[in-house]
PDB file of C-alpha atoms in Angstrom:
ATOM      1  CA  GLN A   1     202.169 167.735 203.577  1.00 91.00           C
ATOM      2  CA  ALA A   2     205.340 168.706 201.608  1.00 90.00           C
ATOM      3  CA  GLU A   3     203.109 168.583 198.228  1.00 85.00           C
ATOM      4  CA  ALA A   4     200.969 171.081 200.227  1.00 75.00           C
ATOM      5  CA  GLU A   5     204.059 173.689 201.546  1.00 80.00           C
ATOM      6  CA  GLY A   6     206.046 173.188 198.112  1.00 82.00           C
ATOM      7  CA  LYS A   7     208.367 171.379 199.882  1.00 92.00           C
ATOM      8  CA  HIS A   8     210.968 168.750 199.324  1.00 96.00           C
ATOM      9  CA  VAL A   9     211.422 165.552 202.215  1.00 98.00           C
ATOM     10  CA  LEU A  10     214.532 164.810 204.219  1.00 98.00           C
ATOM     11  CA  LEU A  11     214.427 161.281 205.213  1.00 98.00           C
ATOM     12  CA  GLN A  12     217.295 161.489 208.197  1.00 98.00           C
ATOM     13  CA  TYR A  13     218.128 156.998 208.548  1.00 98.00           C
ATOM     14  CA  GLY A  14     219.211 157.160 212.364  1.00 98.00           C
ATOM     15  CA  ALA A  15     218.701 154.898 215.352  1.00 97.00           C
ATOM     16  CA  ASN A  16     219.286 155.661 219.071  1.00 96.00           C
ATOM     17  CA  TRP A  17     222.319 154.361 220.259  1.00 97.00           C
ATOM     18  CA  CYS A  18     224.874 156.281 217.741  1.00 97.00           C
ATOM     19  CA  GLY A  19     226.382 158.750 218.482  1.00 97.00           C
ATOM     20  CA  TRP A  20     226.941 160.608 215.410  1.00 98.00           C
ATOM     21  CA  CYS A  21     222.683 160.795 214.713  1.00 98.00           C
ATOM     22  CA  HIS A  22     222.329 162.707 217.919  1.00 98.00           C
ATOM     23  CA  LEU A  23     224.609 165.240 216.393  1.00 98.00           C
ATOM     24  CA  LEU A  24     222.962 165.349 213.504  1.00 98.00           C
ATOM     25  CA  HIS A  25     220.073 165.985 215.246  1.00 97.00           C
ATOM     26  CA  GLU A  26     221.319 168.864 217.725  1.00 97.00           C
ATOM     27  CA  HIS A  27     223.452 170.268 214.044  1.00 98.00           C
ATOM     28  CA  PHE A  28     219.869 170.382 212.140  1.00 98.00           C
ATOM     29  CA  ALA A  29     218.124 172.062 215.258  1.00 96.00           C
ATOM     30  CA  GLU A  30     221.143 174.119 216.073  1.00 96.00           C
ATOM     31  CA  VAL A  31     222.855 175.890 213.578  1.00 96.00           C
ATOM     32  CA  GLU A  32     220.977 178.844 212.178  1.00 92.00           C
ATOM     33  CA  GLU A  33     222.010 178.686 208.466  1.00 92.00           C
ATOM     34  CA  VAL A  34     221.316 175.042 208.877  1.00 96.00           C
ATOM     35  CA  LYS A  35     218.326 175.393 210.673  1.00 94.00           C
ATOM     36  CA  ALA A  36     217.056 178.320 207.922  1.00 89.00           C
ATOM     37  CA  ILE A  37     216.816 176.090 205.409  1.00 92.00           C
ATOM     38  CA  LEU A  38     215.316 172.836 206.296  1.00 95.00           C
ATOM     39  CA  ASP A  39     212.018 175.239 208.063  1.00 92.00           C
ATOM     40  CA  GLU A  40     211.567 176.793 204.808  1.00 86.00           C
ATOM     41  CA  ASN A  41     212.369 174.033 202.326  1.00 91.00           C
ATOM     42  CA  TYR A  42     212.146 170.689 203.582  1.00 97.00           C
ATOM     43  CA  ILE A  43     209.952 168.539 205.694  1.00 96.00           C
ATOM     44  CA  VAL A  44     212.664 166.529 208.065  1.00 98.00           C
ATOM     45  CA  VAL A  45     211.225 163.106 208.427  1.00 98.00           C
ATOM     46  CA  LEU A  46     213.503 160.749 211.761  1.00 98.00           C
ATOM     47  CA  VAL A  47     213.265 156.739 210.874  1.00 98.00           C
ATOM     48  CA  ASP A  48     214.747 154.231 213.494  1.00 98.00           C
ATOM     49  CA  ASN A  49     216.296 151.936 210.912  1.00 98.00           C
ATOM     50  CA  ASP A  50     217.260 149.708 213.088  1.00 97.00           C
ATOM     51  CA  ALA A  51     212.698 149.029 213.288  1.00 97.00           C
ATOM     52  CA  HIS A  52     212.111 150.609 210.112  1.00 98.00           C
ATOM     53  CA  PRO A  53     214.472 149.071 208.028  1.00 97.00           C
ATOM     54  CA  GLU A  54     211.313 148.485 204.657  1.00 98.00           C
ATOM     55  CA  VAL A  55     211.687 152.142 204.733  1.00 98.00           C
ATOM     56  CA  ALA A  56     214.919 152.486 203.189  1.00 98.00           C
ATOM     57  CA  LYS A  57     214.174 149.021 201.205  1.00 97.00           C
ATOM     58  CA  SER A  58     211.131 150.827 199.994  1.00 97.00           C
ATOM     59  CA  TYR A  59     213.000 153.410 198.331  1.00 97.00           C
ATOM     60  CA  LYS A  60     215.887 151.169 197.271  1.00 97.00           C
ATOM     61  CA  THR A  61     218.443 152.939 199.393  1.00 98.00           C
ATOM     62  CA  LYS A  62     221.647 150.960 200.465  1.00 97.00           C
ATOM     63  CA  VAL A  63     222.023 152.517 204.139  1.00 97.00           C
ATOM     64  CA  ARG A  64     225.734 152.495 204.491  1.00 92.00           C
ATOM     65  CA  GLY A  65     225.823 153.504 208.365  1.00 96.00           C
ATOM     66  CA  VAL A  66     223.695 155.353 210.117  1.00 98.00           C
ATOM     67  CA  PRO A  67     223.207 159.070 210.490  1.00 98.00           C
ATOM     68  CA  PHE A  68     222.025 158.320 206.096  1.00 98.00           C
ATOM     69  CA  LEU A  69     220.014 160.651 204.410  1.00 98.00           C
ATOM     70  CA  SER A  70     217.898 160.775 201.556  1.00 98.00           C
ATOM     71  CA  VAL A  71     215.904 163.999 199.633  1.00 98.00           C
ATOM     72  CA  LEU A  72     212.745 163.107 197.664  1.00 98.00           C
ATOM     73  CA  ASP A  73     210.468 165.161 195.933  1.00 95.00           C
ATOM     74  CA  ALA A  74     207.184 166.142 197.693  1.00 92.00           C
ATOM     75  CA  LYS A  75     205.597 162.605 195.456  1.00 93.00           C
ATOM     76  CA  GLY A  76     207.737 160.786 197.507  1.00 96.00           C
ATOM     77  CA  ASN A  77     209.953 160.448 193.946  1.00 96.00           C
ATOM     78  CA  LYS A  78     213.658 160.176 195.810  1.00 97.00           C
ATOM     79  CA  LEU A  79     216.118 162.408 194.408  1.00 97.00           C
ATOM     80  CA  THR A  80     219.180 161.602 196.482  1.00 98.00           C
ATOM     81  CA  ASP A  81     220.812 159.313 198.983  1.00 98.00           C
ATOM     82  CA  GLN A  82     224.235 160.847 200.865  1.00 98.00           C
ATOM     83  CA  ARG A  83     226.708 159.630 203.564  1.00 97.00           C
ATOM     84  CA  THR A  84     226.950 162.412 206.354  1.00 98.00           C
ATOM     85  CA  GLY A  85     230.497 161.284 206.564  1.00 97.00           C
ATOM     86  CA  PRO A  86     231.258 163.845 204.058  1.00 97.00           C
ATOM     87  CA  LEU A  87     230.047 166.456 205.371  1.00 98.00           C
ATOM     88  CA  GLU A  88     231.939 166.354 208.365  1.00 97.00           C
ATOM     89  CA  THR A  89     234.918 168.018 209.997  1.00 96.00           C
ATOM     90  CA  GLY A  90     236.874 166.777 212.215  1.00 96.00           C
ATOM     91  CA  SER A  91     234.220 166.352 215.363  1.00 95.00           C
ATOM     92  CA  LYS A  92     231.294 168.258 214.202  1.00 96.00           C
ATOM     93  CA  HIS A  93     229.039 168.053 211.028  1.00 97.00           C
ATOM     94  CA  ASP A  94     230.199 170.944 208.708  1.00 97.00           C
ATOM     95  CA  PRO A  95     227.549 173.759 208.235  1.00 96.00           C
ATOM     96  CA  ALA A  96     229.151 174.962 205.303  1.00 96.00           C
ATOM     97  CA  LYS A  97     228.978 171.130 203.219  1.00 97.00           C
ATOM     98  CA  MET A  98     225.917 170.771 205.307  1.00 98.00           C
ATOM     99  CA  THR A  99     224.075 173.948 203.549  1.00 95.00           C
ATOM    100  CA  ALA A 100     225.570 173.182 200.368  1.00 95.00           C
ATOM    101  CA  PHE A 101     224.235 169.472 200.241  1.00 97.00           C
ATOM    102  CA  LEU A 102     220.820 171.653 201.126  1.00 96.00           C
ATOM    103  CA  ASN A 103     220.920 174.493 199.285  1.00 92.00           C
ATOM    104  CA  LYS A 104     221.689 171.869 195.867  1.00 94.00           C
ATOM    105  CA  TRP A 105     218.654 169.712 196.406  1.00 96.00           C
ATOM    106  CA  LEU A 106     216.283 172.510 197.245  1.00 92.00           C
ATOM    107  CA  PRO A 107     212.752 172.316 195.860  1.00 92.00           C
ATOM    108  CA  VAL A 108     211.856 174.575 192.132  1.00 88.00           C
ATOM    109  CA  ARG A 109     209.386 176.516 193.279  1.00 85.00           C
ATOM    110  CA  ASP A 110     207.337 180.120 190.767  1.00 90.00           C
ATOM    111  CA  ALA A 111     207.428 182.707 192.614  1.00 93.00           C
ATOM    112  CA  GLU A 112     204.108 184.287 191.218  1.00 94.00           C
ATOM    113  CA  ALA A 113     202.735 180.772 192.899  1.00 89.00           C
ATOM    114  CA  SER A 114     204.656 180.409 196.046  1.00 88.00           C
ATOM    115  CA  LEU A 115     204.027 184.573 196.749  1.00 94.00           C
ATOM    116  CA  ASN A 116     199.551 183.671 196.626  1.00 92.00           C
ATOM    117  CA  ALA A 117     200.474 180.957 198.969  1.00 87.00           C
ATOM    118  CA  ALA A 118     202.300 183.161 201.756  1.00 91.00           C
ATOM    119  CA  LEU A 119     199.190 185.771 200.813  1.00 94.00           C
ATOM    120  CA  GLN A 120     196.734 182.516 201.557  1.00 92.00           C
ATOM    121  CA  GLN A 121     198.864 182.203 205.009  1.00 90.00           C
ATOM    122  CA  ALA A 122     199.054 185.594 206.507  1.00 94.00           C
ATOM    123  CA  ALA A 123     195.582 185.933 205.351  1.00 95.00           C
ATOM    124  CA  GLU A 124     194.286 183.117 207.720  1.00 94.00           C
ATOM    125  CA  GLU A 125     196.540 184.600 210.572  1.00 95.00           C
ATOM    126  CA  ASP A 126     195.799 188.488 210.260  1.00 97.00           C
ATOM    127  CA  LYS A 127     198.800 189.387 209.381  1.00 97.00           C
ATOM    128  CA  ASN A 128     200.668 191.562 206.579  1.00 98.00           C
ATOM    129  CA  LEU A 129     203.039 189.944 204.465  1.00 98.00           C
ATOM    130  CA  PHE A 130     206.726 190.962 204.639  1.00 98.00           C
ATOM    131  CA  VAL A 131     208.733 189.336 201.040  1.00 98.00           C
ATOM    132  CA  HIS A 132     212.343 189.422 201.278  1.00 97.00           C
ATOM    133  CA  PHE A 133     214.674 188.911 198.145  1.00 97.00           C
ATOM    134  CA  SER A 134     218.091 187.455 198.463  1.00 94.00           C
ATOM    135  CA  THR A 135     220.568 185.188 196.375  1.00 92.00           C
ATOM    136  CA  GLU A 136     222.820 182.485 197.029  1.00 84.00           C
ATOM    137  CA  SER A 137     225.904 184.629 197.216  1.00 90.00           C
ATOM    138  CA  CYS A 138     224.460 188.391 199.476  1.00 94.00           C
ATOM    139  CA  GLY A 139     225.835 188.202 202.256  1.00 94.00           C
ATOM    140  CA  TRP A 140     223.777 191.135 203.932  1.00 97.00           C
ATOM    141  CA  CYS A 141     220.773 188.903 202.644  1.00 95.00           C
ATOM    142  CA  LYS A 142     222.167 186.241 205.221  1.00 92.00           C
ATOM    143  CA  ARG A 143     222.403 189.069 208.082  1.00 95.00           C
ATOM    144  CA  LEU A 144     218.830 189.530 207.157  1.00 97.00           C
ATOM    145  CA  GLU A 145     217.154 186.120 207.928  1.00 92.00           C
ATOM    146  CA  GLN A 146     219.770 186.017 210.594  1.00 93.00           C
ATOM    147  CA  PHE A 147     218.370 189.096 212.213  1.00 96.00           C
ATOM    148  CA  ILE A 148     214.823 188.638 211.231  1.00 95.00           C
ATOM    149  CA  ALA A 149     215.432 184.616 213.337  1.00 90.00           C
ATOM    150  CA  MET A 150     216.413 186.467 216.400  1.00 93.00           C
ATOM    151  CA  ASP A 151     214.734 187.119 219.825  1.00 94.00           C
ATOM    152  CA  GLY A 152     215.047 190.401 219.268  1.00 96.00           C
ATOM    153  CA  ALA A 153     212.432 190.814 216.387  1.00 97.00           C
ATOM    154  CA  MET A 154     210.472 187.770 217.420  1.00 96.00           C
ATOM    155  CA  PRO A 155     207.625 190.783 217.784  1.00 97.00           C
ATOM    156  CA  LEU A 156     208.046 191.671 214.256  1.00 97.00           C
ATOM    157  CA  HIS A 157     206.131 187.753 213.978  1.00 96.00           C
ATOM    158  CA  ASP A 158     203.175 188.767 215.567  1.00 96.00           C
ATOM    159  CA  ALA A 159     202.403 191.365 213.877  1.00 96.00           C
ATOM    160  CA  TYR A 160     203.936 190.144 209.712  1.00 97.00           C
ATOM    161  CA  ALA A 161     204.116 186.938 208.142  1.00 95.00           C
ATOM    162  CA  PHE A 162     207.344 186.417 206.406  1.00 95.00           C
ATOM    163  CA  HIS A 163     208.241 185.263 202.940  1.00 93.00           C
ATOM    164  CA  LYS A 164     211.693 184.657 201.316  1.00 92.00           C
ATOM    165  CA  VAL A 165     211.942 184.752 197.641  1.00 93.00           C
ATOM    166  CA  LYS A 166     215.500 183.041 195.734  1.00 89.00           C
ATOM    167  CA  GLN A 167     215.594 185.794 193.552  1.00 92.00           C
ATOM    168  CA  ASP A 168     218.499 184.472 191.491  1.00 89.00           C
ATOM    169  CA  ARG A 169     216.534 180.328 191.376  1.00 84.00           C
ATOM    170  CA  GLU A 170     212.718 180.666 191.822  1.00 89.00           C
ATOM    171  CA  PRO A 171     211.379 181.129 188.383  1.00 91.00           C
ATOM    172  CA  GLY A 172     210.133 184.730 188.354  1.00 95.00           C
ATOM    173  CA  ALA A 173     211.130 185.851 190.926  1.00 95.00           C
ATOM    174  CA  VAL A 174     212.754 188.934 189.095  1.00 95.00           C
ATOM    175  CA  ALA A 175     209.501 189.612 187.879  1.00 96.00           C
ATOM    176  CA  LEU A 176     207.994 189.372 190.935  1.00 97.00           C
ATOM    177  CA  ARG A 177     210.393 192.016 192.199  1.00 96.00           C
ATOM    178  CA  GLU A 178     209.746 194.100 189.423  1.00 96.00           C
ATOM    179  CA  ARG A 179     206.223 193.967 189.582  1.00 96.00           C
ATOM    180  CA  LEU A 180     205.795 194.733 193.541  1.00 97.00           C
ATOM    181  CA  SER A 181     208.733 197.310 193.152  1.00 95.00           C
ATOM    182  CA  GLU A 182     207.746 199.232 190.382  1.00 93.00           C
ATOM    183  CA  GLY A 183     210.405 198.891 188.081  1.00 91.00           C
ATOM    184  CA  LYS A 184     213.041 200.719 190.571  1.00 88.00           C
ATOM    185  CA  GLY A 185     216.137 199.421 191.155  1.00 79.00           C
ATOM    186  CA  GLY A 186     218.975 198.392 194.037  1.00 87.00           C
ATOM    187  CA  GLY A 187     220.323 195.536 194.795  1.00 94.00           C
ATOM    188  CA  VAL A 188     219.812 193.446 197.920  1.00 97.00           C
ATOM    189  CA  PRO A 189     218.397 191.737 200.234  1.00 98.00           C
ATOM    190  CA  TRP A 190     215.092 193.693 198.745  1.00 98.00           C
ATOM    191  CA  TYR A 191     212.075 193.475 201.199  1.00 98.00           C
ATOM    192  CA  ALA A 192     208.803 194.654 200.850  1.00 98.00           C
ATOM    193  CA  VAL A 193     205.446 194.630 203.423  1.00 98.00           C
ATOM    194  CA  LEU A 194     202.085 193.478 201.499  1.00 98.00           C
ATOM    195  CA  ASP A 195     198.617 193.572 203.040  1.00 97.00           C
ATOM    196  CA  GLN A 196     196.420 190.600 202.451  1.00 94.00           C
ATOM    197  CA  ASN A 197     194.716 191.718 199.265  1.00 95.00           C
ATOM    198  CA  GLY A 198     199.464 191.733 198.255  1.00 97.00           C
ATOM    199  CA  ASP A 199     199.208 194.958 197.701  1.00 98.00           C
ATOM    200  CA  VAL A 200     202.289 196.940 198.903  1.00 98.00           C
ATOM    201  CA  ILE A 201     202.153 199.381 201.344  1.00 97.00           C
ATOM    202  CA  ALA A 202     205.538 199.925 202.070  1.00 97.00           C
ATOM    203  CA  THR A 203     209.610 198.712 200.508  1.00 97.00           C
ATOM    204  CA  SER A 204     212.464 199.249 201.303  1.00 97.00           C
ATOM    205  CA  ASN A 205     213.567 201.786 199.137  1.00 96.00           C
ATOM    206  CA  LYS A 206     213.782 205.517 200.370  1.00 93.00           C
ATOM    207  CA  LYS A 207     213.424 207.549 197.033  1.00 85.00           C
ATOM    208  CA  ASP A 208     214.841 205.206 194.282  1.00 83.00           C
ATOM    209  CA  ASP A 209     217.279 203.402 196.451  1.00 93.00           C
ATOM    210  CA  ASN A 210     217.176 200.451 197.821  1.00 96.00           C
ATOM    211  CA  THR A 211     218.294 201.200 201.860  1.00 96.00           C
ATOM    212  CA  GLY A 212     218.538 197.090 202.003  1.00 96.00           C
ATOM    213  CA  TYR A 213     220.383 195.294 204.966  1.00 98.00           C
ATOM    214  CA  PRO A 214     219.189 197.994 207.757  1.00 97.00           C
ATOM    215  CA  MET A 215     223.023 198.947 209.143  1.00 97.00           C
ATOM    216  CA  ASN A 216     223.739 202.833 209.128  1.00 97.00           C
ATOM    217  CA  ARG A 217     221.644 204.986 210.560  1.00 96.00           C
ATOM    218  CA  GLU A 218     219.728 206.313 207.679  1.00 96.00           C
ATOM    219  CA  GLU A 219     218.450 202.107 207.186  1.00 97.00           C
ATOM    220  CA  ILE A 220     217.661 201.359 210.126  1.00 98.00           C
ATOM    221  CA  GLU A 221     215.304 204.782 210.414  1.00 97.00           C
ATOM    222  CA  HIS A 222     213.963 203.730 207.111  1.00 98.00           C
ATOM    223  CA  PHE A 223     213.387 200.108 208.614  1.00 98.00           C
ATOM    224  CA  MET A 224     211.913 201.211 211.557  1.00 98.00           C
ATOM    225  CA  SER A 225     209.457 203.634 209.680  1.00 98.00           C
ATOM    226  CA  VAL A 226     207.543 200.727 207.633  1.00 98.00           C
ATOM    227  CA  VAL A 227     207.570 198.732 210.797  1.00 98.00           C
ATOM    228  CA  SER A 228     206.067 202.015 212.389  1.00 97.00           C
ATOM    229  CA  THR A 229     203.746 202.591 208.869  1.00 97.00           C
ATOM    230  CA  THR A 230     202.738 198.667 208.689  1.00 98.00           C
ATOM    231  CA  THR A 231     202.258 197.156 212.044  1.00 98.00           C
ATOM    232  CA  ASP A 232     200.082 197.720 215.595  1.00 97.00           C
ATOM    233  CA  LEU A 233     202.969 197.221 218.173  1.00 97.00           C
ATOM    234  CA  ASP A 234     203.042 199.820 220.419  1.00 97.00           C
ATOM    235  CA  ASP A 235     206.150 202.441 220.883  1.00 97.00           C
ATOM    236  CA  VAL A 236     207.797 200.134 223.224  1.00 97.00           C
ATOM    237  CA  THR A 237     208.018 197.348 221.012  1.00 97.00           C
ATOM    238  CA  VAL A 238     209.067 199.824 218.430  1.00 97.00           C
ATOM    239  CA  SER A 239     211.643 200.863 220.266  1.00 97.00           C
ATOM    240  CA  ALA A 240     212.796 197.257 221.559  1.00 97.00           C
ATOM    241  CA  VAL A 241     213.196 196.169 218.106  1.00 98.00           C
ATOM    242  CA  GLU A 242     214.704 199.280 216.986  1.00 98.00           C
ATOM    243  CA  LYS A 243     217.521 198.651 219.846  1.00 98.00           C
ATOM    244  CA  ALA A 244     217.950 195.076 218.982  1.00 97.00           C
ATOM    245  CA  LEU A 245     218.000 195.777 215.021  1.00 98.00           C
ATOM    246  CA  LYS A 246     220.829 198.414 216.441  1.00 97.00           C
ATOM    247  CA  ALA A 247     222.905 195.767 219.364  1.00 97.00           C
ATOM    248  CA  ARG A 248     223.184 193.667 215.672  1.00 97.00           C
ATOM    249  CA  ALA A 249     224.718 196.428 213.526  1.00 97.00           C
ATOM    250  CA  ASN A 250     227.527 197.185 216.417  1.00 97.00           C
ATOM    251  CA  GLU A 251     227.840 193.868 217.102  1.00 96.00           C
ATOM    252  CA  ILE A 252     228.255 193.138 212.569  1.00 96.00           C
ATOM    253  CA  ARG A 253     230.672 195.887 212.910  1.00 95.00           C
ATOM    254  CA  ALA A 254     233.007 195.120 215.893  1.00 95.00           C
ATOM    255  CA  ARG A 255     234.168 192.099 214.201  1.00 87.00           C
TER     256      ARG A 255
END
């Protein structure tokens, strides 16, 4: 599965009696920024280390207390082992430390090949493809990802398949951005909607300017015009998404 999806495997060694194991499981499921990295880049495999010690032995891993993590590439080669104690702060796992660890061992993908795989998935689901470009240091990129994952944006998932391109990490990502944007400038996040043939039908560019994350009135209007022209969502649903986007903007301003 990891090979087919271009992901790594995260082995999560634990035991049912282990409180910290349950906390780690909840951390992976509930902390948005951690869950997003896992969903996009890893196949997580839970290993009961008491019942199946042979798994760790087969990878020459010394499980020094549970929970304990190992990262494998898609062919099953072990890349690293990691005690989880250093990823904790106080009585819980630390999201910043966890994301730093997971980001260090991300699979390296060719941007064009990944896009083609995403287009194939979109075609199978009979959807257009929403492609968004980001960089690791871009806070607004993270906000776009967070909005896409929010309940208020869920109707968009009925209309689009989503695909993120790490502009600063994936080989060929900059050239892909140049091709899709036809050389138009602007920072990140930058997004485009592609039909099932891979043709661009809308982007975050308004004239030659990238509207980026839809925060102010004009940016929100542009984002919603993209949604309206590239989906079959009804007016009521589109209005609900716009309301959620405006509410999110107000939340960000209030911080």
